[in-house]
CSV table of C-alpha atoms in Angstrom, one decimal:
chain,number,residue,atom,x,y,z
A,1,UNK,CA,0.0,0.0,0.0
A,2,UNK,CA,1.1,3.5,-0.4
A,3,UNK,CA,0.4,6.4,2.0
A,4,UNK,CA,-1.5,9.2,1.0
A,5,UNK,CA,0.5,12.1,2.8
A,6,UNK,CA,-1.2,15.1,1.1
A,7,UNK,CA,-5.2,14.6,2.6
A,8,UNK,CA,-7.1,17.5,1.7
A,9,UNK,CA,-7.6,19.8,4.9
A,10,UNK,CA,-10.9,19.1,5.3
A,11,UNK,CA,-10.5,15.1,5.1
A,12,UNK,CA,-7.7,15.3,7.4
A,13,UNK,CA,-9.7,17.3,10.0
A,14,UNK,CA,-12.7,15.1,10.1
A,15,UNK,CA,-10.6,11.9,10.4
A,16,UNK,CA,-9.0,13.2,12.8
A,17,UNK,CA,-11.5,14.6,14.6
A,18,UNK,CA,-13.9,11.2,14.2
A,19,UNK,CA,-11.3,8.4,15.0
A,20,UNK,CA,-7.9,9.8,16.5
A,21,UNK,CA,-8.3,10.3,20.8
A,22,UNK,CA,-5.1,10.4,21.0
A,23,UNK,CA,-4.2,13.0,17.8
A,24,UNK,CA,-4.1,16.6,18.7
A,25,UNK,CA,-7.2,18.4,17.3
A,26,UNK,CA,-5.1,20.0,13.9
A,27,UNK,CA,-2.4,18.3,11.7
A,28,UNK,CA,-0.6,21.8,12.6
A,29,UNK,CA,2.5,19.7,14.7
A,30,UNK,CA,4.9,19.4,11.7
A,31,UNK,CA,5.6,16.4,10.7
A,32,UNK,CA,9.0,16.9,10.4
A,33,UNK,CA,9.3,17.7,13.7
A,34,UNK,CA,8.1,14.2,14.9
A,35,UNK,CA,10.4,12.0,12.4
A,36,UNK,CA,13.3,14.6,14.0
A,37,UNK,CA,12.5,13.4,17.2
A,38,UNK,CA,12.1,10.1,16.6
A,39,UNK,CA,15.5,10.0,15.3
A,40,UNK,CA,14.7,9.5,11.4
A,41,UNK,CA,16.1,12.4,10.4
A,42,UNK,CA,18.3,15.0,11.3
A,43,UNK,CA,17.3,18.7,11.8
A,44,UNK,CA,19.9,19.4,9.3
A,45,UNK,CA,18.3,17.0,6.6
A,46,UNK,CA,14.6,18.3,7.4
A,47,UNK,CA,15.5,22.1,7.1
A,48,UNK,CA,16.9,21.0,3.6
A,49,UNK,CA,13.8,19.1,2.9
A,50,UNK,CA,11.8,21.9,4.2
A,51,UNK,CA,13.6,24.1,1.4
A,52,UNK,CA,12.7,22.0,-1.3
A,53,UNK,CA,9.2,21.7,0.2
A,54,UNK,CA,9.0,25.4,-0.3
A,55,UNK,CA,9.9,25.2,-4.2
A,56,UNK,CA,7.8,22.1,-5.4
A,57,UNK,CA,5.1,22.9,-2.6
A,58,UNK,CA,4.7,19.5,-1.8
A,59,UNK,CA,4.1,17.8,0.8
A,60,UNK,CA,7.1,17.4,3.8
A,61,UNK,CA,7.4,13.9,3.7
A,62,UNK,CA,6.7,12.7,0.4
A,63,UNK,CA,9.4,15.4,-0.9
A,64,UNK,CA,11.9,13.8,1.9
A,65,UNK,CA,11.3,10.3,0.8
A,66,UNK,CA,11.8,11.6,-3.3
A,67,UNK,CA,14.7,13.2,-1.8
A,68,UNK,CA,16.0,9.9,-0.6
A,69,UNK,CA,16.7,11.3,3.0
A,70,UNK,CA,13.6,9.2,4.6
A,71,UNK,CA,12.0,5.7,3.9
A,72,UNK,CA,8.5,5.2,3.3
A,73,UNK,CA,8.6,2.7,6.2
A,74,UNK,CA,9.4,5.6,8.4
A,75,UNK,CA,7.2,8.2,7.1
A,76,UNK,CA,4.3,5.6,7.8
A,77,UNK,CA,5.4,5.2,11.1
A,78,UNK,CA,6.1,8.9,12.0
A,79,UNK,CA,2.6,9.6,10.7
A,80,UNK,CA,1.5,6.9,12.8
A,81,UNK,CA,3.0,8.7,15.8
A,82,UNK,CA,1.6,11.8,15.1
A,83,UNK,CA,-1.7,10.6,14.9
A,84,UNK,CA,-1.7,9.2,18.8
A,85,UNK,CA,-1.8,5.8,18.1
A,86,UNK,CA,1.7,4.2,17.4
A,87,UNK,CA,4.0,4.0,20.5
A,88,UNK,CA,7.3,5.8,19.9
A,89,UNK,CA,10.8,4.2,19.6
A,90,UNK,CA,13.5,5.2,18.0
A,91,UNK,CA,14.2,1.2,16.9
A,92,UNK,CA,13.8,0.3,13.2
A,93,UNK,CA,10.1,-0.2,12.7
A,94,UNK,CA,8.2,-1.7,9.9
A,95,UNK,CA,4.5,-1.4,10.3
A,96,UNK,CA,2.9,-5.2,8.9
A,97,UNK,CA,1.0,-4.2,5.4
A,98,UNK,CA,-2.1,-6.4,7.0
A,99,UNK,CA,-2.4,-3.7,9.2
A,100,UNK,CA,-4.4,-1.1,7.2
A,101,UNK,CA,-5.2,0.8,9.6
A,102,UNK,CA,-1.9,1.6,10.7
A,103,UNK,CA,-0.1,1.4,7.6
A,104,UNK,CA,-2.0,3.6,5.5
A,105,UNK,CA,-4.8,5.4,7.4
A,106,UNK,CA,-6.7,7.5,4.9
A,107,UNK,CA,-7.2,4.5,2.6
A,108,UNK,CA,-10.3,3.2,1.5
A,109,UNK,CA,-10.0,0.2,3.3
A,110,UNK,CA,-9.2,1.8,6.9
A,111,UNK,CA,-11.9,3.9,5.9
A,112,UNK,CA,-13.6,0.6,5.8
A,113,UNK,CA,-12.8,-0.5,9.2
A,114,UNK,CA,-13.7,2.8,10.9
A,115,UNK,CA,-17.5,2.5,9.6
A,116,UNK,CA,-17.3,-0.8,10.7
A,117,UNK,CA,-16.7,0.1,13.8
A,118,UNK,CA,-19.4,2.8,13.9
A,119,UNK,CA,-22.0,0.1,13.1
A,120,UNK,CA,-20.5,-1.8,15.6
A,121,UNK,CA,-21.3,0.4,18.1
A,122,UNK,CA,-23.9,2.3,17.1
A,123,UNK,CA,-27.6,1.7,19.6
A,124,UNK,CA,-26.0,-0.8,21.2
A,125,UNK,CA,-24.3,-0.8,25.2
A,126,UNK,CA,-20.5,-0.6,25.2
A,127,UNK,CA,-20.6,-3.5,27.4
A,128,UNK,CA,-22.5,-6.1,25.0
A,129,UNK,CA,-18.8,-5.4,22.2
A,130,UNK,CA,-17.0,-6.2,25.5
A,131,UNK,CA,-15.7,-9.9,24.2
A,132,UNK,CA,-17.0,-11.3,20.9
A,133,UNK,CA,-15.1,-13.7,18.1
A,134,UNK,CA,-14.1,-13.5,14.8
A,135,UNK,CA,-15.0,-16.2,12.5
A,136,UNK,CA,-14.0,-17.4,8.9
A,137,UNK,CA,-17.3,-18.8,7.5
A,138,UNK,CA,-14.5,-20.9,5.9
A,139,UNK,CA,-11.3,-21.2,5.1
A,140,UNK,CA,-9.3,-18.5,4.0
A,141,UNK,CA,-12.0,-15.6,4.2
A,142,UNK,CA,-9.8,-13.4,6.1
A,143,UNK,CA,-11.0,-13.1,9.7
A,144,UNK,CA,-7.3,-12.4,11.2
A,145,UNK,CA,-6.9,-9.8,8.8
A,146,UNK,CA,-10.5,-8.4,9.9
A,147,UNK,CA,-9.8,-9.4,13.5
A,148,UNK,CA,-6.6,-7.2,13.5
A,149,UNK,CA,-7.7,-4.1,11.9
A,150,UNK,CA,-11.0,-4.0,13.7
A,151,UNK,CA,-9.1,-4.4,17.2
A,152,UNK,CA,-6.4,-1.3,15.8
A,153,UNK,CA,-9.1,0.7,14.6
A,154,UNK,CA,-10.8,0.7,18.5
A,155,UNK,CA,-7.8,1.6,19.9
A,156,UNK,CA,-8.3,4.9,17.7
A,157,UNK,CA,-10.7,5.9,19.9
A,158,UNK,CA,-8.4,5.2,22.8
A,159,UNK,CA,-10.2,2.1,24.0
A,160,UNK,CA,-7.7,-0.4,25.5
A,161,UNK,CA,-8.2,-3.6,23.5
A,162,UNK,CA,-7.0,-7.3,23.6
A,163,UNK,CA,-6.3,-9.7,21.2
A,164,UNK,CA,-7.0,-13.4,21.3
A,165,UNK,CA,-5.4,-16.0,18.8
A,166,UNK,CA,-7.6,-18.8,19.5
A,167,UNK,CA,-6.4,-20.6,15.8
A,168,UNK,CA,-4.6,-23.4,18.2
A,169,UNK,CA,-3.5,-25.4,15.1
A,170,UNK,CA,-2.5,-22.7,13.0
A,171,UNK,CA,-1.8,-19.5,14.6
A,172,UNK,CA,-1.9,-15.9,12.4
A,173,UNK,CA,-1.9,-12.9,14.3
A,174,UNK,CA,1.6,-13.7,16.2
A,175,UNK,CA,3.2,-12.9,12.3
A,176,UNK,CA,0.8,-10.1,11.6
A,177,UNK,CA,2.0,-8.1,14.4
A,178,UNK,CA,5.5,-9.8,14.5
A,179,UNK,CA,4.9,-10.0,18.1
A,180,UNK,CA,6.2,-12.1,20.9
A,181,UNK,CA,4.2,-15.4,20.5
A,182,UNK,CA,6.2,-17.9,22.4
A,183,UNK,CA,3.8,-17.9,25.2
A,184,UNK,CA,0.5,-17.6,24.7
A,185,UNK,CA,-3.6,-19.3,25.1
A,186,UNK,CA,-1.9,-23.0,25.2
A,187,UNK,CA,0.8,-21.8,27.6
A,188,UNK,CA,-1.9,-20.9,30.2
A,189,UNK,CA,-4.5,-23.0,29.8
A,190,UNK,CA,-1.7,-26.0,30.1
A,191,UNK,CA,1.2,-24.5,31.3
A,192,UNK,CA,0.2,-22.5,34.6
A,193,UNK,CA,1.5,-19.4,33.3
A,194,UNK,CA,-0.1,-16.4,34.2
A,195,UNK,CA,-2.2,-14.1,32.4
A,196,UNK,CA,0.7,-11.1,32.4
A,197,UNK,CA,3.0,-13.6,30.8
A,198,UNK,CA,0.7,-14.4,27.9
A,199,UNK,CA,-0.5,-10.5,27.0
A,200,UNK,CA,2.2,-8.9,25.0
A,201,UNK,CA,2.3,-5.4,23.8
A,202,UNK,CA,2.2,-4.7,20.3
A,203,UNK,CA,3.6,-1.7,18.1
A,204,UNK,CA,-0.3,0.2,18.4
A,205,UNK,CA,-1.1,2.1,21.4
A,206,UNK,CA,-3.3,0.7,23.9
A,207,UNK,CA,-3.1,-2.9,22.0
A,208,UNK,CA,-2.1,-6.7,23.4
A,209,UNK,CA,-2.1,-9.4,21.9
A,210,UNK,CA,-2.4,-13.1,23.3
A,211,UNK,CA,-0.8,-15.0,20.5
A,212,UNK,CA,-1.5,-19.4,20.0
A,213,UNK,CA,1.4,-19.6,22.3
A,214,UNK,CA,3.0,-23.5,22.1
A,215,UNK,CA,1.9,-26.0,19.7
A,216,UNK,CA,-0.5,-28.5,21.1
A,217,UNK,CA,-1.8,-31.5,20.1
A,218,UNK,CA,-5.4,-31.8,21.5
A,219,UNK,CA,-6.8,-27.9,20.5
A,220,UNK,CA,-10.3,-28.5,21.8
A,221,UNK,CA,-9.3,-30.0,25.2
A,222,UNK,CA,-7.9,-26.5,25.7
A,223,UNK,CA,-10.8,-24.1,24.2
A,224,UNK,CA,-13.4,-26.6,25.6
A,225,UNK,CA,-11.9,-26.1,29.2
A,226,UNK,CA,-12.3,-23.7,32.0
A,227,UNK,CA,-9.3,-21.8,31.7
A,228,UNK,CA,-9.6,-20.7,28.7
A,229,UNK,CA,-13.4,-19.2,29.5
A,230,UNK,CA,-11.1,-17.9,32.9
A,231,UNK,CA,-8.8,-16.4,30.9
A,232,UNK,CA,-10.9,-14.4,28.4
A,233,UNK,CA,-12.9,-13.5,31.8
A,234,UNK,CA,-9.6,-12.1,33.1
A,235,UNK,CA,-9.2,-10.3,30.2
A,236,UNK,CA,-12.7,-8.9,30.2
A,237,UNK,CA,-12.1,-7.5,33.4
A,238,UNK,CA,-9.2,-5.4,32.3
A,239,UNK,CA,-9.7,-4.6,29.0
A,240,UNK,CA,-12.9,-3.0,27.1
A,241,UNK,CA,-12.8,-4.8,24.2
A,242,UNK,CA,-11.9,-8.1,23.4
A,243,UNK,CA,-11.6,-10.1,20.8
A,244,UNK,CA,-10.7,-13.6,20.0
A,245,UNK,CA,-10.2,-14.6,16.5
A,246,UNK,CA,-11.4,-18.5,15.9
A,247,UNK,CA,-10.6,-21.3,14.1
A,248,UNK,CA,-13.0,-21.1,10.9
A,249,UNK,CA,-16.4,-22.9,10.9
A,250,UNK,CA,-15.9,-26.1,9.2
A,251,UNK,CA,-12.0,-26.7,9.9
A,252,UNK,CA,-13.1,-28.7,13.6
A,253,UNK,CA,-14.9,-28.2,16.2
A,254,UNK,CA,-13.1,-26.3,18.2
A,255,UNK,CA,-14.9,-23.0,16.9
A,256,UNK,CA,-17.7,-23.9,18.7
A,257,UNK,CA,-15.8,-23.7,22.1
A,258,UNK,CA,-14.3,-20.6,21.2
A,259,UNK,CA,-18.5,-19.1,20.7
A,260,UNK,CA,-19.2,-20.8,24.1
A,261,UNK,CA,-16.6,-19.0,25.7
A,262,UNK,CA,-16.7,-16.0,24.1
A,263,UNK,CA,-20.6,-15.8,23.9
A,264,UNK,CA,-20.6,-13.7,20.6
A,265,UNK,CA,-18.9,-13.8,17.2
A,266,UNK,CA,-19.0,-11.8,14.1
A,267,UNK,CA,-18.6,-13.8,11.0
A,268,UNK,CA,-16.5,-13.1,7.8
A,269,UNK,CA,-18.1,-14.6,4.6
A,270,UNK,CA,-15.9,-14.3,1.3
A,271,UNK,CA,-18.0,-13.3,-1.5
A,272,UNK,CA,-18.6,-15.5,-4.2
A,273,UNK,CA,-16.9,-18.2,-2.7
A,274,UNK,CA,-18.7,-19.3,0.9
A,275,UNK,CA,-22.0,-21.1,0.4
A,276,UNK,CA,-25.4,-20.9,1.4
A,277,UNK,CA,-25.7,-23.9,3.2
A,278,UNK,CA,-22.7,-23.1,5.3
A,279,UNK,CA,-24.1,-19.9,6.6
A,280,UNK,CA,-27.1,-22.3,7.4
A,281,UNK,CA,-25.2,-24.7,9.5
A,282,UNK,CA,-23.3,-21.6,10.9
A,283,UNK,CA,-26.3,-20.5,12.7
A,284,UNK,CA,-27.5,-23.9,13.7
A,285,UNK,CA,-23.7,-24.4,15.4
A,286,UNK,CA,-23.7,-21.0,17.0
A,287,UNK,CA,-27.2,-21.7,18.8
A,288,UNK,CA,-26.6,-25.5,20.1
A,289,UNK,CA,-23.0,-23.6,21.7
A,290,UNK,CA,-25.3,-20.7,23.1
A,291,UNK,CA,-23.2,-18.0,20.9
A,292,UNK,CA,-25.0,-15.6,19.6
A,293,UNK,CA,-24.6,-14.1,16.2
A,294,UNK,CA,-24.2,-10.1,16.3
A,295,UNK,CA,-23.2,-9.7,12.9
A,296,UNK,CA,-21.3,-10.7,9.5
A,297,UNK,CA,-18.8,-8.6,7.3
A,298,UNK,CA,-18.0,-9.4,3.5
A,299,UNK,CA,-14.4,-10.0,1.6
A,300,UNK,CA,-13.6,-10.5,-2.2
């Protein structure tokens, strides 16, 4: 993806405005002074840039990156910062392109995720968005990459949010956010550890993640038992969203666990590709595990 940097004004304002707590009210804080501080650039390099900025009337940091003195990498980043909701570091850091929100956050398909999130929430309590799942109606419909963005986007609106991998046998969101995922659901639920060993924070403010953690070989012995329904309780309790992405419907059994415990799910249907009848037997699964439906989002 590429990052707009030029926004009109206007669109810049509103976005802000709508889905940024932690972004000051204008986009008046140069830019340049944020990649400055956060090491990217020297103030030597940036009052050059600003000079050539002042000739092409461009935009700071898409002049900088032309002029080869800043990666796009760290422009998305800086612009991340700036925006509230990117923790700063002056390490190397690559924001994953899954992350849409993140990565490019005037694109359509952040866009996307926002209104999603306003439907979400929109006439109904905070507390009933409090834990739900993700689903893939079936394989390969793209719930981690939902799950992920729609946890990010919340965080935009300086909720503190956690993020369950509950994919036991094959485990996404540990790569998405290139995070820590050596102890994780399995590590608790069979291990003893503690729930402070198994969160992990992730590059996006106010965002942890509870990866898969070890492989195991009897998945459903773990999301069938109490400590897993313990441990998203735990998380519940200190978090004000929550969201564990599931195996997808059809792969086992295990998703049905995972509805149990969480109570909720949202499911992801690819278009032209997940059947009729599967959607069917979706509901009928969610009801015998006494998960309840709240709602279903489309991918190509």
């Amino acid at each position: 993806m590429n990052i707009n940097t030029s926004p009109s004004p206007k669109m810049a304002q509103r976005i802000l405005a709508e889905n940024f707590s932690g972004a000051s009210e204008t986009l008046i804080a140069p830019l340049a002074e944020t990649i400055v501080r956060l090491g990217r650039m020297s103030a030597e390099d940036a009052a050059r840039v600003e000079d050539a900025r002042n000739k092409t009337q461009m935009p700071f940091g898409r002049t900088a990156v032309r002029m080869g003195l800043l990666s796009k990498a760290d422009l998305q980043y800086a612009l991340g910062v700036q925006l509230g909701f990117l923790h700063e570091t002056n390490n190397p850091v690559i924001i994953p392109q899954l992350l849409a929100v993140a990565n490019n956050p005037y694109s359509k398909t952040a866009e996307q995720f926002r209104s999603m999130r306003t439907h979400l929430l929109a006439g109904r309590d905070p507390k009933d968005l409090n834990l739900f799942a993700i689903t893939d109606a079936d394989e390969r419909c793209g719930a981690d990459f939902i799950a992920a963005n729609l946890a990010a986007s919340f965080t935009q609106l300086g909720k503190r949010v956690a993020l369950v991998d509950a994919r036991l046998r094959k485990p996404t969101l540990g790569k998405i956010f290139a995070a820590d995922a050596s102890e994780g659901v399995s590590n608790f639920v069979a291990g003893g550890a503690s729930v402070e060993n198994v969160v992990h924070p992730t590059l996006i403010k106010n965002l942890d993640l509870t990866p898969a953690g070890v492989s195991v070989a009897d998945a459903q012995t773990i999301l069938a038992s109490q400590r897993f329904s313990s441990l998203l309780n735990a998380l519940r309790n200190n978090y004000e969203i929550v969201i564990v992405l599931s195996p997808a419907f059809g792969e086992s059994t295990d998703v049905e666990f995972v509805w149990a415990a969480a109570e909720k799910a949202i499911i992801v249907v690819r278009k032209d590709h997940s059947r009729v009848d599967t959607l069917r037997s979706i509901e009928k699964a969610a009801r015998r595990s006494g998960g309840l439906i709240i709602g279903a989002t489309f991918t190509n």
